[in-house]
CSV table of C-alpha atoms and ligand atoms in Angstrom, one decimal:
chain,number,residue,atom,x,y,z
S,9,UNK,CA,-216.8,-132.5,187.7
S,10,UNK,CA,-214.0,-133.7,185.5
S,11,UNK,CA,-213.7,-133.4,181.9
S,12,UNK,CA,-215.5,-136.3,179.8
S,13,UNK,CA,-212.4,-136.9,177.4
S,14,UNK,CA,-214.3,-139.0,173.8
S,15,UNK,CA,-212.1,-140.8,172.3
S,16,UNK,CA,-214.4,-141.9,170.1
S,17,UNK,CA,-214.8,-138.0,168.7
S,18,UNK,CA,-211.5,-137.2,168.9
S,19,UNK,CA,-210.7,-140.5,166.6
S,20,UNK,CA,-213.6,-140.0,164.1
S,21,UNK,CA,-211.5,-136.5,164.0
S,22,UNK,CA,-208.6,-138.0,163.1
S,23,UNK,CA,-209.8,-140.6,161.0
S,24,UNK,CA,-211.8,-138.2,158.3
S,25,UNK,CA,-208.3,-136.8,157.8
S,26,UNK,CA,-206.4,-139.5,157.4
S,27,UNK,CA,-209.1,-140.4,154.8
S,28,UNK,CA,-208.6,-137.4,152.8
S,29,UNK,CA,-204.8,-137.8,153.1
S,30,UNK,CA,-205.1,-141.9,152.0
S,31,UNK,CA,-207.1,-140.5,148.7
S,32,UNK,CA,-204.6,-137.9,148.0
S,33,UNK,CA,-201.8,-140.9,148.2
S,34,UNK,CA,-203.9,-142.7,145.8
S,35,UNK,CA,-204.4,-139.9,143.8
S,36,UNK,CA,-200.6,-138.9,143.2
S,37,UNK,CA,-199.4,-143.0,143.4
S,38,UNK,CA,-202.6,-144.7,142.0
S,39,UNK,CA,-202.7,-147.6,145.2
S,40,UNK,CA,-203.5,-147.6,148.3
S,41,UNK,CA,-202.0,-147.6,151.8
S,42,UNK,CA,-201.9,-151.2,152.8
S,43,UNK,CA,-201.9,-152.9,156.2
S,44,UNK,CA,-200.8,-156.7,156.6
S,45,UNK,CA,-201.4,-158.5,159.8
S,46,UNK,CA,-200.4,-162.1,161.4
S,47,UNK,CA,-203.0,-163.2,163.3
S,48,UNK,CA,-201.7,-167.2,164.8
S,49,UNK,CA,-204.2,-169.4,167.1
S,50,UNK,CA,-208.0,-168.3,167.9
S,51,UNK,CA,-208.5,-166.2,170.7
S,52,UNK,CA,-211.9,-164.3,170.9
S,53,UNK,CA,-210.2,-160.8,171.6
S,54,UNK,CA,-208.0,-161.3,168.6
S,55,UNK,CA,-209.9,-162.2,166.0
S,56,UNK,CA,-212.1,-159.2,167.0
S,57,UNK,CA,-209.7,-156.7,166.8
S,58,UNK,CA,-208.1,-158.0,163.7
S,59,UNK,CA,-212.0,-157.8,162.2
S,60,UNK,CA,-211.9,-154.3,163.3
S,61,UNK,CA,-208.8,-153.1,162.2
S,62,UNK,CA,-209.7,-154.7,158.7
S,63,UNK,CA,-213.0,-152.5,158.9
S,64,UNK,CA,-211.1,-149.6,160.0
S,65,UNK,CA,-208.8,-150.1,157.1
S,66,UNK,CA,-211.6,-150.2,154.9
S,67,UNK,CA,-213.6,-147.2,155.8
S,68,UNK,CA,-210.2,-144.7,155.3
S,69,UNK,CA,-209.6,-146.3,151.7
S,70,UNK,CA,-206.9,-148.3,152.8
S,71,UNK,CA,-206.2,-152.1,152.0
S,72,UNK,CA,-206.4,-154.6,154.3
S,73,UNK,CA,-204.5,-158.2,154.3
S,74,UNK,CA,-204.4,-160.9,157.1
S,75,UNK,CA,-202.3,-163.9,157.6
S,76,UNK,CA,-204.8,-166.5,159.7
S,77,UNK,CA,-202.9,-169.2,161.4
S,78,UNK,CA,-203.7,-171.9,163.2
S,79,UNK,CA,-203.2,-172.2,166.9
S,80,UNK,CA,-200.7,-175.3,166.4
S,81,UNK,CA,-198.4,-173.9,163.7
S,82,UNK,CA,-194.8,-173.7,163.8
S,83,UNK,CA,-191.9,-170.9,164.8
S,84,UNK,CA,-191.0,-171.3,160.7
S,85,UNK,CA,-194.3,-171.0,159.4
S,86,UNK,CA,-194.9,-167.6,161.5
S,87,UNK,CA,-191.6,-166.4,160.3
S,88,UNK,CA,-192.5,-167.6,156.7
S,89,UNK,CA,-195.8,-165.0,157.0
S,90,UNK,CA,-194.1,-162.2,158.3
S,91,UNK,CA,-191.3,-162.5,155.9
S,92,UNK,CA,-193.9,-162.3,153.2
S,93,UNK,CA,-195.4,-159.2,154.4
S,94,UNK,CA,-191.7,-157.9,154.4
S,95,UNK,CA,-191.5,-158.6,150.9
S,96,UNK,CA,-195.2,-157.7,149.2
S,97,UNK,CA,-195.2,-154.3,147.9
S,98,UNK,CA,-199.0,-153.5,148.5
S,99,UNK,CA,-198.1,-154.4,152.2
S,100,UNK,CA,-197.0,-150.8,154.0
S,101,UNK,CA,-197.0,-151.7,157.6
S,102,UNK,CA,-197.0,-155.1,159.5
S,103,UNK,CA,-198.9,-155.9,162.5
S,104,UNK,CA,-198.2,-159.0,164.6
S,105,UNK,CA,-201.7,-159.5,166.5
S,106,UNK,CA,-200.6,-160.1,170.3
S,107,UNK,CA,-200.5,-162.6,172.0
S,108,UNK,CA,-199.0,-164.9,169.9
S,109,UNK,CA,-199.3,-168.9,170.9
S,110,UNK,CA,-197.2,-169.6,174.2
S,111,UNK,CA,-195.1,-171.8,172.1
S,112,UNK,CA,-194.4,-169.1,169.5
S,113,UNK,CA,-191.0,-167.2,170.0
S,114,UNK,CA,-192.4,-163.8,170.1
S,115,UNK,CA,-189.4,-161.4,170.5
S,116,UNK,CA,-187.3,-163.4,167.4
S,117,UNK,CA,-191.1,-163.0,164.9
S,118,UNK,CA,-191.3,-158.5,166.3
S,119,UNK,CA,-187.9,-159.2,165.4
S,120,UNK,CA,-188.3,-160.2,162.0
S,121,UNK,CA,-190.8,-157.2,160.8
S,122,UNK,CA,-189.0,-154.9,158.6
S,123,UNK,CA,-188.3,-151.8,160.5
S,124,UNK,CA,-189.8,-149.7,157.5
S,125,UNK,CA,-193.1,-151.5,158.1
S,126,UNK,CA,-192.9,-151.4,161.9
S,127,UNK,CA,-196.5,-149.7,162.5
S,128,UNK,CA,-196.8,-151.1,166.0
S,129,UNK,CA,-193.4,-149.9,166.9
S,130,UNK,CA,-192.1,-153.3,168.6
S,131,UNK,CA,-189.3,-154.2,166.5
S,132,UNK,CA,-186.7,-153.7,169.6
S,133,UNK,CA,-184.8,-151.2,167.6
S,134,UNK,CA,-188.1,-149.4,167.7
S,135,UNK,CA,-188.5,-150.1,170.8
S,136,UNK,CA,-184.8,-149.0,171.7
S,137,UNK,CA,-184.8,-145.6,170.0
S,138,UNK,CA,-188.0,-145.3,172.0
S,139,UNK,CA,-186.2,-145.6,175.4
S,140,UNK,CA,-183.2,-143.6,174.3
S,141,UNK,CA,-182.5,-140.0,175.0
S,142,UNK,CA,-181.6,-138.1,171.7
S,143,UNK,CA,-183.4,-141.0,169.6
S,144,UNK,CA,-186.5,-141.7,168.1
S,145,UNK,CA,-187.8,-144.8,166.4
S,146,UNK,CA,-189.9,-145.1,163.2
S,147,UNK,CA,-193.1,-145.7,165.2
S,148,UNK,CA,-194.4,-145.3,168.4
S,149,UNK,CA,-196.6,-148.5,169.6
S,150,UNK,CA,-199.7,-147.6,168.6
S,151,UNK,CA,-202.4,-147.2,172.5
S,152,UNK,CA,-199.2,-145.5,174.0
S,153,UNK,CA,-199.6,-142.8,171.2
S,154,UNK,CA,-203.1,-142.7,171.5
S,155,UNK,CA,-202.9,-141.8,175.1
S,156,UNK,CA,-200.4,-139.2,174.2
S,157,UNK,CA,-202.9,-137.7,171.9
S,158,UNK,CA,-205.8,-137.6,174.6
S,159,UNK,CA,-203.9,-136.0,176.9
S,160,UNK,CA,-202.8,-133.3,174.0
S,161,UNK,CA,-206.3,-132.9,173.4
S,162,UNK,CA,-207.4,-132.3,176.8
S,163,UNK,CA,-204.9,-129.5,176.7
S,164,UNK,CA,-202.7,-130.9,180.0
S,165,UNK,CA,-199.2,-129.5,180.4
S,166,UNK,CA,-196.9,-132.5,180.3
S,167,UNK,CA,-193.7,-130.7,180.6
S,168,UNK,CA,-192.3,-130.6,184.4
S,169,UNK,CA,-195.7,-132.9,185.3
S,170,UNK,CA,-195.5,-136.1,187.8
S,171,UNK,CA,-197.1,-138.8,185.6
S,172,UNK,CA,-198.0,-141.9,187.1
S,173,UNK,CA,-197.9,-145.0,185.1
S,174,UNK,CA,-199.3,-147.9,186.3
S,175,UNK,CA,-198.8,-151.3,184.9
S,176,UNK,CA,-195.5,-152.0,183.1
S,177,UNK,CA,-196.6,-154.1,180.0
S,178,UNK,CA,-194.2,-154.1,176.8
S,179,UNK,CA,-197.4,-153.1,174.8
S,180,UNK,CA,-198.9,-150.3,176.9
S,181,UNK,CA,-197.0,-149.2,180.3
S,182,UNK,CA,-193.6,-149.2,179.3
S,183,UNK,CA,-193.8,-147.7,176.0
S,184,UNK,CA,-196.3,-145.2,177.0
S,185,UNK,CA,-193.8,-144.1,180.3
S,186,UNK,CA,-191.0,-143.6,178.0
S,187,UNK,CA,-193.3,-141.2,175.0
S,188,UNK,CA,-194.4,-139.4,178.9
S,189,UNK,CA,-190.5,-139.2,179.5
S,190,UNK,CA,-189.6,-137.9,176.2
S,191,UNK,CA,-192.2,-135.4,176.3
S,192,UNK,CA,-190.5,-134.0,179.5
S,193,UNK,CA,-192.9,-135.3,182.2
S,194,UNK,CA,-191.3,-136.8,185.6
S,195,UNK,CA,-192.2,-140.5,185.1
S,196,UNK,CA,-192.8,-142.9,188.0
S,197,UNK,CA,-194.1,-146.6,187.0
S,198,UNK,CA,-196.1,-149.2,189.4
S,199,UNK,CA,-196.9,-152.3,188.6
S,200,UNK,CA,-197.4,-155.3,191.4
S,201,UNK,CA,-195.1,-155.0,193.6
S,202,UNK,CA,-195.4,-151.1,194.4
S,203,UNK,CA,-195.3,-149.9,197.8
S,204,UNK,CA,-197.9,-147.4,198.6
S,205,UNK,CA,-199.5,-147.2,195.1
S,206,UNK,CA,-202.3,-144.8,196.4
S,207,UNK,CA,-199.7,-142.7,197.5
S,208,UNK,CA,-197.4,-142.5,194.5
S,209,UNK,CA,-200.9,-141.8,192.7
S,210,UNK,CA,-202.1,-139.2,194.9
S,211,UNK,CA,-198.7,-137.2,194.1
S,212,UNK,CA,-199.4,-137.6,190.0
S,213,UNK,CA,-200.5,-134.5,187.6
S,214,UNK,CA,-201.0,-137.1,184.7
S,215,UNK,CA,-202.6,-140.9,185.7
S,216,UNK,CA,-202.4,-143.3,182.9
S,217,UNK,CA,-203.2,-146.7,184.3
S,218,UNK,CA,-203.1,-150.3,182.2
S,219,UNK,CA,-203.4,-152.9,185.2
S,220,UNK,CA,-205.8,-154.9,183.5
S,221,UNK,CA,-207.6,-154.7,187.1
S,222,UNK,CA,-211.7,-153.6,186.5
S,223,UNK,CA,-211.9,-150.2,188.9
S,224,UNK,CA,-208.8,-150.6,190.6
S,225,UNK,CA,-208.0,-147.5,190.7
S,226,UNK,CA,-210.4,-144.8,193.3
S,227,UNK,CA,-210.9,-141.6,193.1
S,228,UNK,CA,-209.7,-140.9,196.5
S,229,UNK,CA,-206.5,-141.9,195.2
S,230,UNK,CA,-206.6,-139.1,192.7
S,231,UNK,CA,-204.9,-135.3,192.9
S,232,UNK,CA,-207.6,-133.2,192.3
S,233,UNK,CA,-207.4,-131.6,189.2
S,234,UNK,CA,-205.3,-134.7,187.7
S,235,UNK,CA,-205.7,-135.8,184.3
S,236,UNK,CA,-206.7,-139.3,183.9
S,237,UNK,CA,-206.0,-141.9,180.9
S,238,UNK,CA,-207.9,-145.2,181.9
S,239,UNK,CA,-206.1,-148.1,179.4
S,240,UNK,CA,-207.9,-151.0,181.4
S,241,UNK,CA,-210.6,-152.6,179.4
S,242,UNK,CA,-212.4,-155.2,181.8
S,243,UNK,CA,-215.2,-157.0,180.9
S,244,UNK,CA,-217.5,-157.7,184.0
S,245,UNK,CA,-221.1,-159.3,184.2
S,246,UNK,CA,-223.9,-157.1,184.3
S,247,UNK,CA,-227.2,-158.4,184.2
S,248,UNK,CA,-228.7,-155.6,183.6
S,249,UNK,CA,-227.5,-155.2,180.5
S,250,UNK,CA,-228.8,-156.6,177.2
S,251,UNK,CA,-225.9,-158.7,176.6
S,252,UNK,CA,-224.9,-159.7,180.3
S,253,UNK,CA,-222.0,-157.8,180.8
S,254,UNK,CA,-220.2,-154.2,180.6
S,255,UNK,CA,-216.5,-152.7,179.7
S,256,UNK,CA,-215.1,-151.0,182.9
S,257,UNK,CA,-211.9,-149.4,182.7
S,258,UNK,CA,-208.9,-149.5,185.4
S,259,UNK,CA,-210.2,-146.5,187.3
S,260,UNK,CA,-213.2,-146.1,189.4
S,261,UNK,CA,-215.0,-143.6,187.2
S,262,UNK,CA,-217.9,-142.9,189.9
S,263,UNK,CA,-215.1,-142.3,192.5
S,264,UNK,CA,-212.8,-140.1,189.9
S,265,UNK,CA,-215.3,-138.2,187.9
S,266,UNK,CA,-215.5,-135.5,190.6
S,267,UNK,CA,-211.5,-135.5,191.5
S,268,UNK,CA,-210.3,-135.3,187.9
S,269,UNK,CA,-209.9,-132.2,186.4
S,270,UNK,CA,-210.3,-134.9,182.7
S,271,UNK,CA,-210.9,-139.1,182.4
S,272,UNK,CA,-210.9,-140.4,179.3
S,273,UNK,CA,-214.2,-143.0,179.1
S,274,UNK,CA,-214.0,-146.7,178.9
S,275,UNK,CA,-215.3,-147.6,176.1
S,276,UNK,CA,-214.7,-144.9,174.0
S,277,UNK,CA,-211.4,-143.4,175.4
S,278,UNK,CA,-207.9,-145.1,174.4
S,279,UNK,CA,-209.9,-147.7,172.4
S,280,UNK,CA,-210.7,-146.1,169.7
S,281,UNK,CA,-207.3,-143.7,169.2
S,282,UNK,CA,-205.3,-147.1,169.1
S,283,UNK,CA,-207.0,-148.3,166.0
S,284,UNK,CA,-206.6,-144.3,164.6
S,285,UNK,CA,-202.9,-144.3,165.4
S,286,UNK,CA,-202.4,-147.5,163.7
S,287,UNK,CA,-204.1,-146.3,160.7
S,288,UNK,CA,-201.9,-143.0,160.7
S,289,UNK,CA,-198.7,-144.8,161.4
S,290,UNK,CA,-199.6,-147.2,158.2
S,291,UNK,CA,-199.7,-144.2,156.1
S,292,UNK,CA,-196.9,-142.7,157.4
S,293,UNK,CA,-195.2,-145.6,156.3
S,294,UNK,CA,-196.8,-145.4,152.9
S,295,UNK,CA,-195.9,-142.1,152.8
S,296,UNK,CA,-192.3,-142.6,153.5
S,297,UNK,CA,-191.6,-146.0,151.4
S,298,UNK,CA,-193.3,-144.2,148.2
S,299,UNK,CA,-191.0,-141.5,148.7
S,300,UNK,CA,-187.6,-143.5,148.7
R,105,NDP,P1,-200.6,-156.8,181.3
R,105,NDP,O1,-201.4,-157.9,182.0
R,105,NDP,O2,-199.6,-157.2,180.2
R,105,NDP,O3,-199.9,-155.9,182.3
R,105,NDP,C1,-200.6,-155.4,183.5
R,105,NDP,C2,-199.6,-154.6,184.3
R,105,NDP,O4,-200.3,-154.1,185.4
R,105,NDP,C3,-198.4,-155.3,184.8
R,105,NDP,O5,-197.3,-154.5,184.6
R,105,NDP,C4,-198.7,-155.6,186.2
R,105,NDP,O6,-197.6,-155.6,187.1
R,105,NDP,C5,-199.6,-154.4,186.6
R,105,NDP,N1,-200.5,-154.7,187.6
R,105,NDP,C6,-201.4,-155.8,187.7
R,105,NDP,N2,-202.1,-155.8,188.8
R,105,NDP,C7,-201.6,-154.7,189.5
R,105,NDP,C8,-201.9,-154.2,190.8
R,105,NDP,N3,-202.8,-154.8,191.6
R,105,NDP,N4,-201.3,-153.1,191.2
R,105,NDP,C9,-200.3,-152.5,190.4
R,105,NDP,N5,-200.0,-153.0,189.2
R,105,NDP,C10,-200.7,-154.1,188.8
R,105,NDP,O7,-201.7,-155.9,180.6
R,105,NDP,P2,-201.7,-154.9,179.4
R,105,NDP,O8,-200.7,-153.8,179.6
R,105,NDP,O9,-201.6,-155.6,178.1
R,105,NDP,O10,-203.1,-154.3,179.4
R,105,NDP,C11,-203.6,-153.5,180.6
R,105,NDP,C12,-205.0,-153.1,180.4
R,105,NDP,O11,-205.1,-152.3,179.2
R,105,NDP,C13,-206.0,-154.3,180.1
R,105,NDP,O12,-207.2,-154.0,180.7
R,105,NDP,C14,-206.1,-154.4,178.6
R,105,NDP,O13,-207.3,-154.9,178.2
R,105,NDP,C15,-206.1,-152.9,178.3
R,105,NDP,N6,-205.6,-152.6,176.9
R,105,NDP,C16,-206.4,-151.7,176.2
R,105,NDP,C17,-206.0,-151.4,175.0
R,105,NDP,C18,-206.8,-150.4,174.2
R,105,NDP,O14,-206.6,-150.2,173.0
R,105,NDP,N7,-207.7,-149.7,174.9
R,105,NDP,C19,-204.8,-152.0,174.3
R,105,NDP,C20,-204.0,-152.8,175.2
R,105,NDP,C21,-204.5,-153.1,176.4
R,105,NDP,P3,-196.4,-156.7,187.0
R,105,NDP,O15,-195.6,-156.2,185.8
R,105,NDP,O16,-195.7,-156.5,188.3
R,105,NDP,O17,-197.1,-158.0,186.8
C-alpha cells in the first residue's frame, strides 16, 4: 500500500513558518508582505481561488490587494492594473489570475509584471531562466514547486530518476518538467498526441500527471514502487455526496494505491502547497526588495 502523501499537513507545516517569518519582517520593517492580484472577467474557479488566496494571505499576516475587472474590459485597462501593482510599494508580488478573457493578450500583460514581483514565475524571463541550463529565474511557478516539495517530502530520489510528465500546460507540465530536469531527473513529457502513454508511464520512477482528465491515469500503468504527484483536479457528480459532486484527481487512486510506493491525495495533495508556495515566494520577494 502506497504512501498517503497530505498536502494539506505538509502546507499547514509550511505555512506556521512562513507566519513566524512574515511577523519577524514586520517586526524589523514595521509592514507587511503584500500580495496584489488581477483578477479580469467572472469565472467560478477564479474568483474562488483569488478568495482563497486573499484568506491565505490573511491568516500568515500578510496583505492582500485585488484588481476585479470586468469580463469586457480592454488590453489597456489590464495593462493599466498591472502597471499599478508594479508601482505600489505595499504590493511585493503580482499575480495575474489565469485564464484571462480570450480577448485579453495574455503573454504581452505576464509580460508586463515586474520581474522583482514575479511570484508566479511567468514573466518569460522567468520562465526562460527556468528552461535554461546554468540559469535560474526569480521564481518558480508556484503548483510546479509545490509538487517539487511533495516529492522532497516523500523522501524520493530525483537524481538519475525517469520522471514522467504528463500534460504539457505553461502553468503546470512544462514548468514542473523543467524544475524535474534541473533537479537531475531524466524527463519525458506526454501530452495528447503520445504514443503508448501507458508504456512511457510504466517505465517512470516519478509520475506527475496534470491532464485535466478525472482518473485517467490506472494503476496498472504504474511501476511499482513509483512515486505519484496527481495535479488533476476534476470535479465529477456524485450523488452521494452532500453537495452532488466530488474532486478526483488525474490518477486512478483505487487502481494506484497498491502500485505506488507514495500518491499525493486529491484534494489535499498539490492544492494546497500551490497556495503555500505562493505565499513563500511573496515573501521572498518582500524579503529581497526590503533589502535593496
Ligand atoms: P491544460 O488543459 O492546460 O493542459 C492539459 C494537458 O494535458 C495538455 O498538455 C494536454 O495535451 C494533456 N492531455 C489532455 N488529455 C490528454 C490525454 N488524454 N493524454 C495525454 N495528455 C493529455 O491543463 P492544466 O495544466 O492547466 O491543468 C491540468 C490539471 O491540473 C487540471 O485538472 C487542473 O484543474 C489541475 N490544476 C491543479 C492545480 C492545483 O493547484 N492543484 C493548479 C493548476 C491546475 P496537449 O498539450 O496535447 O493538448
Amino acid at each position: 500500500m502506497a504512501h498517503i502523501i497530505d498536502g494539506q499537513a505538509i502546507a499547514r507545516k509550511m505555512q506556521a513558518k512562513i507566519a513566524e517569518d512574515v511577523a519577524v519582517f514586520k517586526a524589523h520593517y514595521g509592514y507587511a508582505p503584500g500580495l496584489g492580484v488581477v483578477m479580469a472577467g467572472d469565472n467560478a474557479a477564479s474568483q474562488m481561488y483569488v478568495r482563497m488566496k486573499r484568506r491565505a494571505c490573511g491568516e500568515v499576516g500578510m496583505e492582500s490587494f485585488a484588481t476585479l475587472i470586468d469580463a469586457n474590459t480592454s488590453q489597456a485597462e489590464v495593462e493599466i492594473a498591472v502597471k499599478a501593482l508594479n508601482d505600489n510599494p505595499a504590493v511585493h508580488g503580482i499575480l495575474i489570475q489565469l485564464p484571462l478573457p480570450p480577448h485579453i493578450d495574455e503573454e504581452k500583460v505576464l509580460g508586463l509584471v515586474s520581474l522583482d514581483k514575479d511570484v508566479d514565475g511567468f514573466h518569460p524571463v522567468n520562465i526562460g531562466a527556468l528552461a535554461m541550463k546554468g540559469r535560474e529565474p526569480n521564481f518558480a511557478p508556484a503548483t510546479p514547486s509545490g509538487c517539487m516539495v511533495l516529492l522532497q517530502e516523500v523522501g524520493a530520489k530525483i537524481s538519475g530518476a525517469n520522471a514522467v510528465v504528463i500534460g504539457r500546460s505553461n502553468i503546470v507540465g512544462l514548468p514542473v518538467a523543467m524544475l524535474l530536469l534541473k533537479a537531475n531527473a531524466t524527463v519525458t513529457i506526454c501530452h495528447s498526441r503520445t504514443a503508448d502513454l501507458p508504456g512511457l508511464v510504466r517505465q517512470a520512477d516519478i509520475v506527475i500527471a496534470a491532464i485535466g482528465q478525472p482518473e485517467f491515469v490506472k494503476g496498472s500503468w504504474l511501476k511499482p514502487g513509483a512515486i505519484v504527484i496527481d495535479v488533476g483536479t476534476n470535479k465529477v457528480d456524485d450523488a452521494s455526496t452532500e453537495k452532488g459532486y466530488r474532486y478526483v484527481g488525474d490518477v486512478e487512486f483505487a487502481s494506484a494505491e497498491p502500485v505506488a510506493a507514495a500518491i499525493s491525495k486529491v484534494p489535499g495533495g498539490v492544492g494546497p502547497m500551490t497556495i503555500t508556495m505562493l505565499l513563500q515566494n511573496t515573501l521572498l520577494a518582500a524579503q529581497r526588495l526590503a533589502a535593496k
